[in-house]
Amino acid sequence: MKIAVYPGSFDPITNGHLNIIERAAKLFDRLIVCVMVNHDKKPLFSLQEREDQIRRVTAHLSNVTVDSHFGLLAAYAKEHNCCTIIKGLRAGSDFEKEFQMAMINRKLNPELDSMFLTAEHQFMYLSSSAVKEMGYYGADLEDFLPAEIMDEFIHRIRNKEA
Ligand code: PNS
């Protein structure tokens, strides 16, 4: 059985993430979407909240499971028999960081490959940070956020301390 892991902060999950999940789920027997800690970011939602949000948003995908992990991705992949890390690649800025992470993860776990799916053109410049910025100032997020998490997101961002 080919199992892939799609790691990320997902704070919150966007339509760009969901598009990568739907495409990756067709390529593997099982896809684990794993919420992880990025020490460079201060999250709006807890790991558990993000995990619950992704579960709601991916309920229509039968081979997708959702998890969270506080630790190294390479170790998680080994523990869960994942052969491949899935990452979405947007416009140029992602490449260098992702290339470095792929090399590190392969060094830590030589059995592990990274596979990059290019973002669809409408999501090329989308990021959770941009969604938070737009949400903070009251922009319409319909094209960017899954409907299942819209109310929860708007409530949290509007009540966020400046
Ligand atoms: O959505 P993001 O913030 O770009 O995701 C980054 C993430 C969470 C996948 C990355 O920071 C990560 O893999 N964190 C877990 C710790 C780890 O394994 N780091 C890479 C090797 S130093």
PDB file of N, CA and C in Angstrom, residues 4 29 52-53 75 79-80 82 86 92 94 109 111 122 128 133 143:
ATOM      1  N   ALA A   4       1.116   8.368   1.414  1.00  0.00           N
ATOM      2  CA  ALA A   4       1.819   9.653   1.360  1.00  0.00           C
ATOM      3  C   ALA A   4       1.365  10.514   2.521  1.00  0.00           C
ATOM      4  N   ASP A  29      -2.652   5.248  -2.392  1.00  0.00           N
ATOM      5  CA  ASP A  29      -3.735   4.450  -1.787  1.00  0.00           C
ATOM      6  C   ASP A  29      -4.309   5.196  -0.599  1.00  0.00           C
ATOM      7  N   ASP A  52      -9.387  19.270  13.269  1.00  0.00           N
ATOM      8  CA  ASP A  52     -10.854  19.155  13.131  1.00  0.00           C
ATOM      9  C   ASP A  52     -11.350  19.848  11.870  1.00  0.00           C
ATOM     10  N   GLN A  53     -10.794  21.014  11.576  1.00  0.00           N
ATOM     11  CA  GLN A  53     -11.204  21.759  10.374  1.00  0.00           C
ATOM     12  C   GLN A  53     -10.903  20.941   9.111  1.00  0.00           C
ATOM     13  N   ALA A  75      10.554  11.530  10.961  1.00  0.00           N
ATOM     14  CA  ALA A  75      10.277  10.472  11.942  1.00  0.00           C
ATOM     15  C   ALA A  75       8.814  10.043  11.841  1.00  0.00           C
ATOM     16  N   GLU A  79       7.378   6.248  11.002  1.00  0.00           N
ATOM     17  CA  GLU A  79       6.468   5.601  11.969  1.00  0.00           C
ATOM     18  C   GLU A  79       5.147   5.180  11.318  1.00  0.00           C
ATOM     19  N   HIS A  80       4.710   5.952  10.301  1.00  0.00           N
ATOM     20  CA  HIS A  80       3.412   5.688   9.665  1.00  0.00           C
ATOM     21  C   HIS A  80       3.553   5.071   8.270  1.00  0.00           C
ATOM     22  N   CYS A  82       5.007   5.961   5.545  1.00  0.00           N
ATOM     23  CA  CYS A  82       4.790   6.834   4.386  1.00  0.00           C
ATOM     24  C   CYS A  82       6.029   6.788   3.490  1.00  0.00           C
ATOM     25  N   ILE A  86       4.157  14.933   0.295  1.00  0.00           N
ATOM     26  CA  ILE A  86       3.520  15.781  -0.731  1.00  0.00           C
ATOM     27  C   ILE A  86       3.654  17.229  -0.300  1.00  0.00           C
ATOM     28  N   GLY A  92       7.560  31.145  -7.610  1.00  0.00           N
ATOM     29  CA  GLY A  92       8.981  31.012  -7.284  1.00  0.00           C
ATOM     30  C   GLY A  92       9.397  30.993  -5.831  1.00  0.00           C
ATOM     31  N   ASP A  94       8.503  29.718  -3.083  1.00  0.00           N
ATOM     32  CA  ASP A  94       8.484  28.475  -2.296  1.00  0.00           C
ATOM     33  C   ASP A  94       9.707  27.606  -2.532  1.00  0.00           C
ATOM     34  N   ASN A 109      15.709  10.568   6.711  1.00  0.00           N
ATOM     35  CA  ASN A 109      15.020   9.313   6.408  1.00  0.00           C
ATOM     36  C   ASN A 109      15.229   8.993   4.921  1.00  0.00           C
ATOM     37  N   GLU A 111      14.655   6.660   3.034  1.00  0.00           N
ATOM     38  CA  GLU A 111      13.592   5.937   2.326  1.00  0.00           C
ATOM     39  C   GLU A 111      12.531   6.897   1.772  1.00  0.00           C
ATOM     40  N   GLN A 122      -5.209  29.630 -10.155  1.00  0.00           N
ATOM     41  CA  GLN A 122      -6.009  30.539  -9.316  1.00  0.00           C
ATOM     42  C   GLN A 122      -5.543  30.552  -7.854  1.00  0.00           C
ATOM     43  N   SER A 128      -2.107  30.940   3.600  1.00  0.00           N
ATOM     44  CA  SER A 128      -2.898  31.132   4.823  1.00  0.00           C
ATOM     45  C   SER A 128      -2.651  32.526   5.390  1.00  0.00           C
ATOM     46  N   GLU A 133      -4.691  38.022   6.541  1.00  0.00           N
ATOM     47  CA  GLU A 133      -4.609  39.474   6.329  1.00  0.00           C
ATOM     48  C   GLU A 133      -5.927  39.990   5.729  1.00  0.00           C
ATOM     49  N   ASP A 143     -13.660  32.743  -2.415  1.00  0.00           N
ATOM     50  CA  ASP A 143     -12.827  32.021  -3.387  1.00  0.00           C
ATOM     51  C   ASP A 143     -11.622  31.339  -2.733  1.00  0.00           C
TER      52      ASP A 143
END
